[in-house]
Coordinates of C-alpha atoms in Angstrom, one line a residue:
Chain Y
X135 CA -7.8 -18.6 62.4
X136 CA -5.8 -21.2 60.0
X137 CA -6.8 -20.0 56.8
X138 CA -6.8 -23.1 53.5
X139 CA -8.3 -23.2 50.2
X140 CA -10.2 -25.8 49.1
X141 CA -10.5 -26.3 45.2
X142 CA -12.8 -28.5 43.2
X143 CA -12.2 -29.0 39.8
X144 CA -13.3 -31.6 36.7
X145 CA -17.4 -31.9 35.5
X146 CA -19.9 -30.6 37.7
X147 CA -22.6 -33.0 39.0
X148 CA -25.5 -33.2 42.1
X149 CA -23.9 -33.1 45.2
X150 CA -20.5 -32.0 44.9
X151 CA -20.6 -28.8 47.5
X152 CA -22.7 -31.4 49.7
X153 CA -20.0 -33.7 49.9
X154 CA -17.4 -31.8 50.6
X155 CA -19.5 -29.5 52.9
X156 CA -19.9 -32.7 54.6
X157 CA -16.6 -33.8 55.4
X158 CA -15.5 -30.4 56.8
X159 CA -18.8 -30.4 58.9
X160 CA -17.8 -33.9 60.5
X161 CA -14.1 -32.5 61.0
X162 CA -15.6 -29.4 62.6
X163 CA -14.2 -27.3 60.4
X164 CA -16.0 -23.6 59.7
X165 CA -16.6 -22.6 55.4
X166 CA -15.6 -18.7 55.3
X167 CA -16.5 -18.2 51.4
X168 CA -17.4 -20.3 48.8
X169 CA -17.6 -19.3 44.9
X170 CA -18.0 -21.2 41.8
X171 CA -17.3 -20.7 38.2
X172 CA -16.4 -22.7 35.0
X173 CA -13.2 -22.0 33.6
X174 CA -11.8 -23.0 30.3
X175 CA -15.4 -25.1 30.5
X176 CA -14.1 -27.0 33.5
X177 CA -16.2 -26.8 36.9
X178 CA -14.2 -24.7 39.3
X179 CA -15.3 -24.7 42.9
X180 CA -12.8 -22.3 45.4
X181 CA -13.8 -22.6 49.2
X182 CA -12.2 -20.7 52.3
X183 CA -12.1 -22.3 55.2
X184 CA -11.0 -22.1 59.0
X185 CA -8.8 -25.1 59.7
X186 CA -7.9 -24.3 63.3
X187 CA -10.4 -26.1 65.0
X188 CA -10.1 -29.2 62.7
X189 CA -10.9 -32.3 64.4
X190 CA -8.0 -34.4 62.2
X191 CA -4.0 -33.3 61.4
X192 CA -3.5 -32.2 57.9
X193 CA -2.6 -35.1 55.8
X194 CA -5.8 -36.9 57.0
X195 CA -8.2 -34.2 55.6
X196 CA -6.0 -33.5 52.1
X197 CA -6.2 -37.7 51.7
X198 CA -10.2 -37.8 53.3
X199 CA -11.0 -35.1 50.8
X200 CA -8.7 -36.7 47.6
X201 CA -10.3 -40.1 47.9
X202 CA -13.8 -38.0 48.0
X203 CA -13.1 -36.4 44.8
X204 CA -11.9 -39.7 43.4
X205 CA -15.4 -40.9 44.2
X206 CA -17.1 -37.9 42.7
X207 CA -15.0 -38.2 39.6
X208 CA -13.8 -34.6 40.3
X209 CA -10.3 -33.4 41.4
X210 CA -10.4 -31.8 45.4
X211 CA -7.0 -30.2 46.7
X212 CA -6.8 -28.8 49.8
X213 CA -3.5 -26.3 50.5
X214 CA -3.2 -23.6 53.0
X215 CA -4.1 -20.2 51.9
X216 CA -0.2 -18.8 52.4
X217 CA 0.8 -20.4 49.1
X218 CA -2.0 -18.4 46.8
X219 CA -1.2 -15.1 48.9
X220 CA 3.0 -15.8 48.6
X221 CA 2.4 -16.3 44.7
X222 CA 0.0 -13.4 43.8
X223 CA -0.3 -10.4 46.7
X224 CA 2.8 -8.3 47.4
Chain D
X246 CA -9.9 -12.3 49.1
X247 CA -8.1 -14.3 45.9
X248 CA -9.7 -14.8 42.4
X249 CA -10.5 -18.5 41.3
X250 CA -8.2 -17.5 38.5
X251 CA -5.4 -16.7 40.5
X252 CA -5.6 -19.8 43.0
X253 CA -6.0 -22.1 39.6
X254 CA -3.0 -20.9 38.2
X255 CA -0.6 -21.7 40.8
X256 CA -2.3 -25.0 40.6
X257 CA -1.9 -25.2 37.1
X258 CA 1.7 -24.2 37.5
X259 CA 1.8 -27.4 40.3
X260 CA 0.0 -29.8 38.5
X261 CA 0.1 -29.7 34.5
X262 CA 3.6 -27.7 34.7
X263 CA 5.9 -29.6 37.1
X264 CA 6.4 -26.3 39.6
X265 CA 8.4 -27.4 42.1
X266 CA 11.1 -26.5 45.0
X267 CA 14.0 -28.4 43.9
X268 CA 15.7 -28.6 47.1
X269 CA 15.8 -27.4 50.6
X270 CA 19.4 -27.4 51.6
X271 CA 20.2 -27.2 55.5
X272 CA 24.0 -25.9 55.3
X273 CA 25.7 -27.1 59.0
X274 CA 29.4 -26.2 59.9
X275 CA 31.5 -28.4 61.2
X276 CA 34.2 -26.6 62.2
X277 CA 34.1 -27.6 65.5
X278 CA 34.3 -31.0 64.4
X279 CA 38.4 -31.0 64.1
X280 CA 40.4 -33.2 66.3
X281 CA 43.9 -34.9 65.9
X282 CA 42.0 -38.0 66.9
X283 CA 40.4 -39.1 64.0
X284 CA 37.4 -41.5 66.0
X285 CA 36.5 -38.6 67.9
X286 CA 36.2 -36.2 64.8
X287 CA 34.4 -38.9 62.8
X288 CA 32.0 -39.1 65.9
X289 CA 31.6 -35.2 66.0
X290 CA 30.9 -35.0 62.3
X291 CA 28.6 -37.0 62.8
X292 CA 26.8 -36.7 65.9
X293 CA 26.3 -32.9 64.5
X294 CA 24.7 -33.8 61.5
X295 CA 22.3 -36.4 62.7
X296 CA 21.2 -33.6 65.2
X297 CA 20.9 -30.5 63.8
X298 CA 19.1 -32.3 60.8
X299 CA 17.2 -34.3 62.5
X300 CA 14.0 -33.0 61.6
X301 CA 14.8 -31.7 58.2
X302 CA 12.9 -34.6 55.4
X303 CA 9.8 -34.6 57.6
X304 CA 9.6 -31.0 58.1
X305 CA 10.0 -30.8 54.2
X306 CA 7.4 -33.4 53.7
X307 CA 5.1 -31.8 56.0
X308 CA 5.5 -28.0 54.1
X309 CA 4.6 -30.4 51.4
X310 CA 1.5 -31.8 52.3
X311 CA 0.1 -28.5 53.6
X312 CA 1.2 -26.1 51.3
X313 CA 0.4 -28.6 48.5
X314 CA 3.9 -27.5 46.5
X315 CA 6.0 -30.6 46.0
X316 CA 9.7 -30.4 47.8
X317 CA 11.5 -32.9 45.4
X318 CA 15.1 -32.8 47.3
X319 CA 16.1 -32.6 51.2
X320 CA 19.7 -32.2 51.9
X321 CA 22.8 -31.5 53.5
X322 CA 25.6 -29.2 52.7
X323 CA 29.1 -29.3 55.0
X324 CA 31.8 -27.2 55.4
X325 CA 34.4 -28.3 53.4
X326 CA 35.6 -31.7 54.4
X327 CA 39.7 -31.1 53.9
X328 CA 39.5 -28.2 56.2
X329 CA 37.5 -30.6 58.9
X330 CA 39.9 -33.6 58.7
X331 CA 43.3 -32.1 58.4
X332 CA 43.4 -31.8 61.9
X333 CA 43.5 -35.7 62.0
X334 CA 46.3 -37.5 61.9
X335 CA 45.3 -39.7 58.8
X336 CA 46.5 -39.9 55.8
X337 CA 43.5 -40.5 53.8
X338 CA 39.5 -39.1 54.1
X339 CA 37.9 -42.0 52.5
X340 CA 36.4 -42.5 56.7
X341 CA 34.9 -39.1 56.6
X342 CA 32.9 -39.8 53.6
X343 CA 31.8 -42.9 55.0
X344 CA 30.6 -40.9 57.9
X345 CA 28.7 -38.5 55.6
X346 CA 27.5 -41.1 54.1
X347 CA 25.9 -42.8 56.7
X348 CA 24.7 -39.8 58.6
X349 CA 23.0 -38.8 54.9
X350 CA 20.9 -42.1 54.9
X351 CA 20.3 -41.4 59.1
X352 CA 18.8 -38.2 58.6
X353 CA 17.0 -39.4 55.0
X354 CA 18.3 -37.0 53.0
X355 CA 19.1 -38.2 49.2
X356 CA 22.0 -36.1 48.7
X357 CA 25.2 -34.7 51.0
X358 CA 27.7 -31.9 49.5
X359 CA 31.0 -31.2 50.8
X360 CA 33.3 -33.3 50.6
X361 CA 35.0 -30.1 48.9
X362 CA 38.6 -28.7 48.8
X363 CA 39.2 -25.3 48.1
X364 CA 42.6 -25.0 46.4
X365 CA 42.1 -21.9 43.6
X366 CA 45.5 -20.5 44.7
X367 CA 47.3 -23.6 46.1
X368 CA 47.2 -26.9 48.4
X369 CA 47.3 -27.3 52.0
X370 CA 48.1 -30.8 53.1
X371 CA 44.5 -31.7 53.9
X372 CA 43.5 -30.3 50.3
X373 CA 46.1 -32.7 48.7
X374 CA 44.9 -35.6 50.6
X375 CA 41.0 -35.0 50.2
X376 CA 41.8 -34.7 46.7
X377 CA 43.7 -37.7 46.3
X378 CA 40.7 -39.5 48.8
X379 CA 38.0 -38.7 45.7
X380 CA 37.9 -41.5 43.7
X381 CA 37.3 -44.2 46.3
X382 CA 35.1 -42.4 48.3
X383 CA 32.5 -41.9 45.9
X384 CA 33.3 -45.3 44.4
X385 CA 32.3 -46.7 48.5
X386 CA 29.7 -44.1 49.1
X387 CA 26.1 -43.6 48.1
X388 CA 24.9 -40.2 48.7
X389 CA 27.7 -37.7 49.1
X390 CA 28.8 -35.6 47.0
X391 CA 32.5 -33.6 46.2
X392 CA 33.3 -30.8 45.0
X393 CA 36.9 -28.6 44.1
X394 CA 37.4 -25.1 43.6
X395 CA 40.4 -24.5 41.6
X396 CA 40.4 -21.0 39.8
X397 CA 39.0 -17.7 41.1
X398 CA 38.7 -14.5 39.5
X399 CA 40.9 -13.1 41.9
X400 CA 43.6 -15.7 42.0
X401 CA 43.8 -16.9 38.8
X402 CA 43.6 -20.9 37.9
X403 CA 45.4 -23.2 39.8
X404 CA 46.3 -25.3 36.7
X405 CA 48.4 -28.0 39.4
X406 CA 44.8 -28.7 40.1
X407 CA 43.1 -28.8 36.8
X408 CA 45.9 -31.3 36.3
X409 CA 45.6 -33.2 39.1
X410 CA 41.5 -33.1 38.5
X411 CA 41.7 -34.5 35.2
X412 CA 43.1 -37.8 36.4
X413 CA 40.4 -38.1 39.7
X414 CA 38.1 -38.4 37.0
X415 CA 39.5 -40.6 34.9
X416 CA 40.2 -42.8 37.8
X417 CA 36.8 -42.1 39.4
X418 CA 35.0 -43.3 36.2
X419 CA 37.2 -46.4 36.0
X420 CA 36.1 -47.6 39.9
X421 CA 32.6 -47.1 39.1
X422 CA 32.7 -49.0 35.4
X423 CA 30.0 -51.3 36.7
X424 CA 27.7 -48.4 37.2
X425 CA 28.8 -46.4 33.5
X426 CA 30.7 -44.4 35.6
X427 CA 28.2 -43.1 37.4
X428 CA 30.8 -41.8 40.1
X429 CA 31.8 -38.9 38.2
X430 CA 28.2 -37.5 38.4
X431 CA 28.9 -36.6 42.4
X432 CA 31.9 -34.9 41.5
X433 CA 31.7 -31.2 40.3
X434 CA 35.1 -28.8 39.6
X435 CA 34.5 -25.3 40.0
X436 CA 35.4 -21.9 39.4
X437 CA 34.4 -19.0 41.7
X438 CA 32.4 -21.6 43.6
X439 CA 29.5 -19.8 46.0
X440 CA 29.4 -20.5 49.5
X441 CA 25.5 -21.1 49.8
X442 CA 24.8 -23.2 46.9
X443 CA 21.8 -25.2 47.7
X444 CA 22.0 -27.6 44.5
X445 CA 23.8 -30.8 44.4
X446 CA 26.9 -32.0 43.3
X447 CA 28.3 -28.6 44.3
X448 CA 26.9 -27.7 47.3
X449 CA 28.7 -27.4 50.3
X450 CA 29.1 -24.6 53.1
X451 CA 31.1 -22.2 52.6
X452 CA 33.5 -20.4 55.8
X453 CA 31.8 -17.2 55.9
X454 CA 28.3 -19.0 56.1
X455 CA 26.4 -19.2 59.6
X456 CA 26.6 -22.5 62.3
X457 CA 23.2 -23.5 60.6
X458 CA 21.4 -22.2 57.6
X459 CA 18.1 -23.0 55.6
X460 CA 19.2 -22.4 51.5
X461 CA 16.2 -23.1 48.8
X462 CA 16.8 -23.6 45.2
X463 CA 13.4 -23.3 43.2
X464 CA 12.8 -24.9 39.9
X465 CA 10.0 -24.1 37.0
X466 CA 11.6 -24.5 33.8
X467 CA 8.1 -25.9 32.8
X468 CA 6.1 -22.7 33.8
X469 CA 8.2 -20.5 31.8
X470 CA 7.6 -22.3 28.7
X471 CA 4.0 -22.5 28.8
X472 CA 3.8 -18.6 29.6
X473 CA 6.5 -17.8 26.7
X474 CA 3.5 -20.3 24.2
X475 CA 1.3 -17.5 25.0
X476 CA 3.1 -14.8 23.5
X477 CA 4.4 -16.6 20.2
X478 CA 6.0 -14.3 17.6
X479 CA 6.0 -11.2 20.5
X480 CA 9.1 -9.0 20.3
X481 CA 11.9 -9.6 22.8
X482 CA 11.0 -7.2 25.3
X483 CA 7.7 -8.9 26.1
X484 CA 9.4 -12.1 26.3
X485 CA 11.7 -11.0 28.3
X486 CA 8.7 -9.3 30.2
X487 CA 7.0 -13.0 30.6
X488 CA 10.0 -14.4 32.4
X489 CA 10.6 -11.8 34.6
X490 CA 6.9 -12.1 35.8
X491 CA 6.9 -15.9 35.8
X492 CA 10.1 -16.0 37.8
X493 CA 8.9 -13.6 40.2
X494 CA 6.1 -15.7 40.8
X495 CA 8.0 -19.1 41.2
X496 CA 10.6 -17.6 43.5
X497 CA 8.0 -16.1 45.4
X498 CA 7.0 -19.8 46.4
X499 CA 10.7 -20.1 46.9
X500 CA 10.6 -17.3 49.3
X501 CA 7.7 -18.4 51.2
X502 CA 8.9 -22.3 51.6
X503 CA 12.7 -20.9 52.8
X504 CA 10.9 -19.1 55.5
X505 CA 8.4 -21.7 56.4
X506 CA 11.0 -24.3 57.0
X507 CA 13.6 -21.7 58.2
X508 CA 10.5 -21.1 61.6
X509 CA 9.6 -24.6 61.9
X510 CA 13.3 -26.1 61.7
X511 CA 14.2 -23.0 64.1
X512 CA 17.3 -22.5 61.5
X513 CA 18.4 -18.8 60.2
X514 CA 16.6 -18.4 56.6
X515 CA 20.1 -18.3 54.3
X516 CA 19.2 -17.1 50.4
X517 CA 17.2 -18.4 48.0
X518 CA 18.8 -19.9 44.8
X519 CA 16.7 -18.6 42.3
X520 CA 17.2 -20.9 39.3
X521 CA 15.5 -23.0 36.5
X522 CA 16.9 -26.5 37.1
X523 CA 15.3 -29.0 34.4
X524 CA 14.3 -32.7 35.0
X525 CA 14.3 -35.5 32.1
X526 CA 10.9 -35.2 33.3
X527 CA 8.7 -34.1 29.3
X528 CA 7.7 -30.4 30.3
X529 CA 10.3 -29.8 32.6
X530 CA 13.1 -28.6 30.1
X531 CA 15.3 -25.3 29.3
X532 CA 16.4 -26.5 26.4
X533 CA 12.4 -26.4 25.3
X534 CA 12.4 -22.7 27.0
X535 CA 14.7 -21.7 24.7
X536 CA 12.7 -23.3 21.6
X537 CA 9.6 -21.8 22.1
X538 CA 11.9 -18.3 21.7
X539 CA 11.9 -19.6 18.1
X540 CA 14.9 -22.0 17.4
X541 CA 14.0 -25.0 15.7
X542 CA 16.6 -27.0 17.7
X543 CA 18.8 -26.2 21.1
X544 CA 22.2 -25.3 19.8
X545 CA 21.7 -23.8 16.6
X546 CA 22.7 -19.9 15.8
X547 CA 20.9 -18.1 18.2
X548 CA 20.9 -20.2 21.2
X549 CA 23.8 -18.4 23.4
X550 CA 21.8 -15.2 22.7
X551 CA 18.3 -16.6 23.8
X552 CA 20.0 -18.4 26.8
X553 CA 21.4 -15.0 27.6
X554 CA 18.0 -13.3 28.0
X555 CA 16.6 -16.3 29.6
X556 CA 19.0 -15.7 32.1
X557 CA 19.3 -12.2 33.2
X558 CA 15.6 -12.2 33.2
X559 CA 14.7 -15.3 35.7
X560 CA 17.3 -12.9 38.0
X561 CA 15.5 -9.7 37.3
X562 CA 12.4 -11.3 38.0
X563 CA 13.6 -13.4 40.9
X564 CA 15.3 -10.9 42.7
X565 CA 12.5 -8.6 44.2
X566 CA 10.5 -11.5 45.0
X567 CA 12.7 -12.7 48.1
X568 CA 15.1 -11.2 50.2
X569 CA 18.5 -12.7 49.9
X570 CA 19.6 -14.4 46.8
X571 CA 22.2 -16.3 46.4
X572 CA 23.8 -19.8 44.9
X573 CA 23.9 -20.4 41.6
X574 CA 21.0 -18.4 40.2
X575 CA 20.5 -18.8 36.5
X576 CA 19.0 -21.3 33.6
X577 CA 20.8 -25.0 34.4
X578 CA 22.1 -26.3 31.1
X579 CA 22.8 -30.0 32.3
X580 CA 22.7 -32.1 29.4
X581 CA 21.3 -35.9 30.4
X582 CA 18.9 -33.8 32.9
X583 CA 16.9 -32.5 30.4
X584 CA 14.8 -33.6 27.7
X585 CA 15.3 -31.1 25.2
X586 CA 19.4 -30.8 25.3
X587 CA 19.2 -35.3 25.1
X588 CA 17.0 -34.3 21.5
X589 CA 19.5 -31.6 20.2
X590 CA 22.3 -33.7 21.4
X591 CA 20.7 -37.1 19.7
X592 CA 20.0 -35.1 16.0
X593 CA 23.3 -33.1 15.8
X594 CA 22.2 -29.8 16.6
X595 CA 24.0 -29.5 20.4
X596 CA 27.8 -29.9 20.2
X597 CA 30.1 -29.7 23.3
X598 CA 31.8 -26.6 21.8
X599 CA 28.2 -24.7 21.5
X600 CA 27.7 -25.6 25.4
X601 CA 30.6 -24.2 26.1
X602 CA 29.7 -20.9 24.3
X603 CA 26.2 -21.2 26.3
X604 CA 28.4 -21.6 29.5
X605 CA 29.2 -17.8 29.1
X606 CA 25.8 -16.6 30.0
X607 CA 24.4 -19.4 31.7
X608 CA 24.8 -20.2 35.4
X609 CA 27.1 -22.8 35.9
X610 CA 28.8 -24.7 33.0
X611 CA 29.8 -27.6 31.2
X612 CA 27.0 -30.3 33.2
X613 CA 26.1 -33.7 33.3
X614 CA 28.6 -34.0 30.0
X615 CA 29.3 -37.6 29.1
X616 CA 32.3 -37.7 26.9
X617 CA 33.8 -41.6 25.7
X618 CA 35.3 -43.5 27.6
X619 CA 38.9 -43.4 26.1
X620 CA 39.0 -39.6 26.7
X621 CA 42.4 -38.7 28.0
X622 CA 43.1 -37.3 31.7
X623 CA 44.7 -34.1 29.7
X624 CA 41.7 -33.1 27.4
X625 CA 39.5 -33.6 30.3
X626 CA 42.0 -30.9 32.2
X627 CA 42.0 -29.0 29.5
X628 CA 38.3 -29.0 29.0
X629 CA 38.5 -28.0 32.8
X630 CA 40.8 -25.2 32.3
X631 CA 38.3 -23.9 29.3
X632 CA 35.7 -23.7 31.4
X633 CA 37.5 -22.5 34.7
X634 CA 39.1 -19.5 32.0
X635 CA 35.5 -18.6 31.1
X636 CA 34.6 -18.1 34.5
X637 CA 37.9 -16.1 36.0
X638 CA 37.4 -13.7 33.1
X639 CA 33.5 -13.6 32.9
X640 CA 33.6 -13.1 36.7
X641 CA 31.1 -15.6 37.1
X642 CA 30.9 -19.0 38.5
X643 CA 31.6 -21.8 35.6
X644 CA 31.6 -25.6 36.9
X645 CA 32.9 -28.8 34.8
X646 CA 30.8 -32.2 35.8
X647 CA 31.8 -34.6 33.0
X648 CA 31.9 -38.5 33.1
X649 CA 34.4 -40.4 30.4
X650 CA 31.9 -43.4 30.9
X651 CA 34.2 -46.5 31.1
X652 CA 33.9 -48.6 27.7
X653 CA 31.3 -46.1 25.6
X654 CA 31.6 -44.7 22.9
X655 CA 30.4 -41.5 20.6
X656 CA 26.6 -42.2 20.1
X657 CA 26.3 -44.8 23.2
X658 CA 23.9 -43.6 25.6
X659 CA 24.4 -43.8 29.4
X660 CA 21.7 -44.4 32.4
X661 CA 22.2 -42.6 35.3
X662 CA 18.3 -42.9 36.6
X663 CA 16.1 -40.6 38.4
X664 CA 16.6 -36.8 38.7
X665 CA 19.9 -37.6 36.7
X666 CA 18.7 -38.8 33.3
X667 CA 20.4 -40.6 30.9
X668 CA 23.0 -38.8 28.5
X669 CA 24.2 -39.5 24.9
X670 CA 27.9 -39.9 24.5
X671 CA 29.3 -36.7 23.0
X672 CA 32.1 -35.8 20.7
X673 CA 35.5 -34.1 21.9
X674 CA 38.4 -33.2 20.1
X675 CA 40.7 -35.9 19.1
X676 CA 43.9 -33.4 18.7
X677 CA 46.0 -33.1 21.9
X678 CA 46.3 -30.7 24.7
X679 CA 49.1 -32.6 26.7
X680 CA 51.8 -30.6 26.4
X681 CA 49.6 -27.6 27.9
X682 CA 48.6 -29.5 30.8
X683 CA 51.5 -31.0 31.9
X684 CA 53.2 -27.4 32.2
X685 CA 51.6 -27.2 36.2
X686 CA 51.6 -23.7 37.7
X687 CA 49.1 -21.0 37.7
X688 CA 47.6 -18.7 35.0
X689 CA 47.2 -15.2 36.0
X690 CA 44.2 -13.8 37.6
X691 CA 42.9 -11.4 34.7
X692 CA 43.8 -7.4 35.3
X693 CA 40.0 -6.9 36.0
X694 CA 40.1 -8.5 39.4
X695 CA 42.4 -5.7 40.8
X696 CA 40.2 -3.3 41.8
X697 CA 41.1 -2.4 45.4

């Protein structure tokens, strides 16, 4: 398993999960968790997913998923889950 | 499994306040580059370089997109070029910075460090020459950078050198007039110079260092401020507090990128350089760190004492979060690099004689310093030999990068571009240090030194 996090964040509107869920479903990749909250009143949507099996390389998902989140007025970064775990767990 | 808040900080940190790795530094040695013929040790110089770090901007780019933490800086570090090329029968190195030079733009790398001489207790021939080679090879090259090591705390200050050093500058500046000097900006003096430095214009590889060796320096000036804003008017200990836990966290992504690169280069992980570089970049300032403590301007009263504790707390907080540490390791107080020192400078608050006093607790020195044009070679030596003093007898590393910028004057302000700003012209004493220069020699290491 190739654990990354996806994270959505800017105004929350119909569709958003869809979207995204979409994308990963055509790339054959697996959701592990999703969660969502709104913090500092902006929508904040955190996603754990299995990249191992992706159908496309790295930068071609990060961009896929960026222009979606252009198109959704929203904000969609993708980064694998080491960084979070390097920064915050011991 | 990680809270949202936790995965939208370090995004925060990313996005809103400029967190960054400044630089991944591959450090190769070239000591089995020397040959008396000097085609074939150009060749070897150069052939080692283009191979070993072949891989190093795209593996840096790829840790980039996947990790989603920018990588600003890829680059090289050497072993010190005089001890390379005085096997050569040459008289002159300007060839082997050529070489660097072209094997910098081969691999893509921005910036190359080493074309160094280490000469804190005297000259070998091939320290004489690469010193005297300076000036026109950075006035022909792009993209490498020099470096001289001149006092020690152990050996004292080879004042020959501060000498010499004041007029490579001066004649450095003058063959890159066209571009406001601009030379003088890949050209750093040192004393106690480390080995492992990963930041530019000092870095090169020093002869206790590995064949090959993956050195990070991590950056966050920008992070620091925003968590010091959340504890405004809080006593010194929780400042100090917020730093330590800030840098722990930024060196942590330090940690993590060293090793990361370190596997996929297939390279020995060296140290991690655990310092707060600023940009001219707004939010990306130490001079603004030390603000929010409470001073209304960089360089008033107070300053060298909230530097201080800026200081020893990004290392307390740095240290347990990776393995090795090493370079530099402290707050950067470059002046044209950073917003906040350009201000202070601009309104009168930041004199050179304050920075000096900063210097003492800080990490490096006197940097980025652009002085007028019509300075003399002997108070630049003597500027030198301030700073290298500071060092010997602070036992810590203390570095000079000044640029007399050809034709300005007190007020002017100079364009460098990019990562290295643009600097007001600064003040320096108009009363003469001549006579002290021109006495040569060596001051004393200080009595502290002799421990063994």
């Amino acid at each position: 398993m190739k654990k990354a996090i996806i994270t959505v964040l800017g105004k929350d509107s119909v569709g958003i999960i869809y979207n995204v869920a979409k994308i990963l479903s055509e790339n054959n990749i697996n959701i592990l968790d999703i969660s969502q909250t709104i913090m500092d009143d902006i929508f904040t949507m955190v996603m754990s997913v299995d990249i191992e099996k992706s159908a496309v390389d790295f930068g071609t998902l990060s961009k896929t998923l960026e222009d979606k989140g252009v198109e959704l007025g929203v904000k969609v970064i993708i980064c694998l889950e080491e960084i979070f775990n390097s920064m915050h767990r011991i | 499994m990680l809270s949202n808040y936790e995965i939208v900080e370090t995004l925060n940190m990313i996005e809103k306040e400029n967190l960054d790795i400044r630089t991944i530094t591959m450090g190769i040695s070239l000591r089995d580059c020397c040959d008396s013929d000097v085609k074939k040790a150009l060749t070897k110089v150069y052939d080692k370089i283009t191979f070993l770090a072949k891989d190093l901007v795209k593996t840096g780019e790829d840790i980039q997109t996947e990790f989603g933490i920018p990588i600003i800086n890829k680059r090289i570090s050497v072993t010190p070029i005089s001890i390379i090329a005085e096997s050569s029968d040459v008289d002159n190195y300007v060839e082997f910075a050529k070489v660097l030079d072209k094997a910098a733009y081969e691999t893509g790398v921005n910036f190359i460090g080493g074309f160094s001489a280490l000469v804190h207790k005297g000259y070998t021939n091939g320290d004489r020459k690469l010193i005297a080679s300076i000036p026109e090879a950075l006035s022909v090259t792009d993209r490498v950078c020099a470096s001289v090591n001149l006092a020690t705390t152990k050996a004292g200050i080879n004042m020959d050198a501060v000498k010499e050093m004041g007029i490579v500058i001066k004649e450095l500046a003058e063959k890159t007039k066209d571009k406001d000097s601009f030379g003088c900006a890949k050209l750093v003096v040192f004393a106690n110079a480390p080995e492992d430095n990963p930041f530019m214009a000092g870095a090169f590889l020093g002869c206790g260092e590995p064949e090959c060796v993956i050195n990070v320096g991590v950056s966050g000036p920008g992070v620091v401020k925003s968590a010091l804003e959340k504890v405004k008017g809080a006593d010194f200990a929780t400042v100090a507090d917020t730093i330590k836990k800030t840098a722990f966290k930024v060196t942590r992504m330090g940690q993590m990128v060293a090793m990361e690169a370190s596997k996929r280069l297939n390279v020995p992980f060296g140290i991690v350089d655990l310092s707060l570089a600023p940009t001219p970049v707004v939010g990306d300032s130490v001079a603004h760190i030390l603000e929010e403590m409470g001073l209304e301007k960089c360089g008033t009263h107070g300053t060298t004492a909230a530097l201080a504790l800026l200081n020893d707390a990004v290392k307390k907080g740095g240290v347990f979060a990776t393995s090795h540490v090493g370079g530099l390791s402290g707050a950067f107080i470059p002046v044209s690099e950073d917003a906040g020192m350009i201000d202070a400078v601009q309104c009168g608050a930041l004199s050179l004689e304050k920075l000096e006093a900063m210097t003492c607790v800080c990490s490096v020195g006197l940097d980025m310093i652009v002085v007028p044009g019509d300075t003399s070679a002997s108070t630049i030596s003597a500027i030198i030999a301030d700073e290298a003093a500071i060092g010997m007898v602070n036992t810590k590393t203390t570095a000079v990068r000044i640029i007399p910028a050809y034709g300005k004057k007190v007020g002017d302000m100079v364009e460098f571009g990019g990562l290295l700003g643009h600097g007001p012209v600064m003040n320096v004493s108009n009363f003469s240090s001549e006579e002290f220069i021109q006495r040569g020699g060596r001051i004393p290491a200080p009595l502290q030194a002799l421990k063994n």
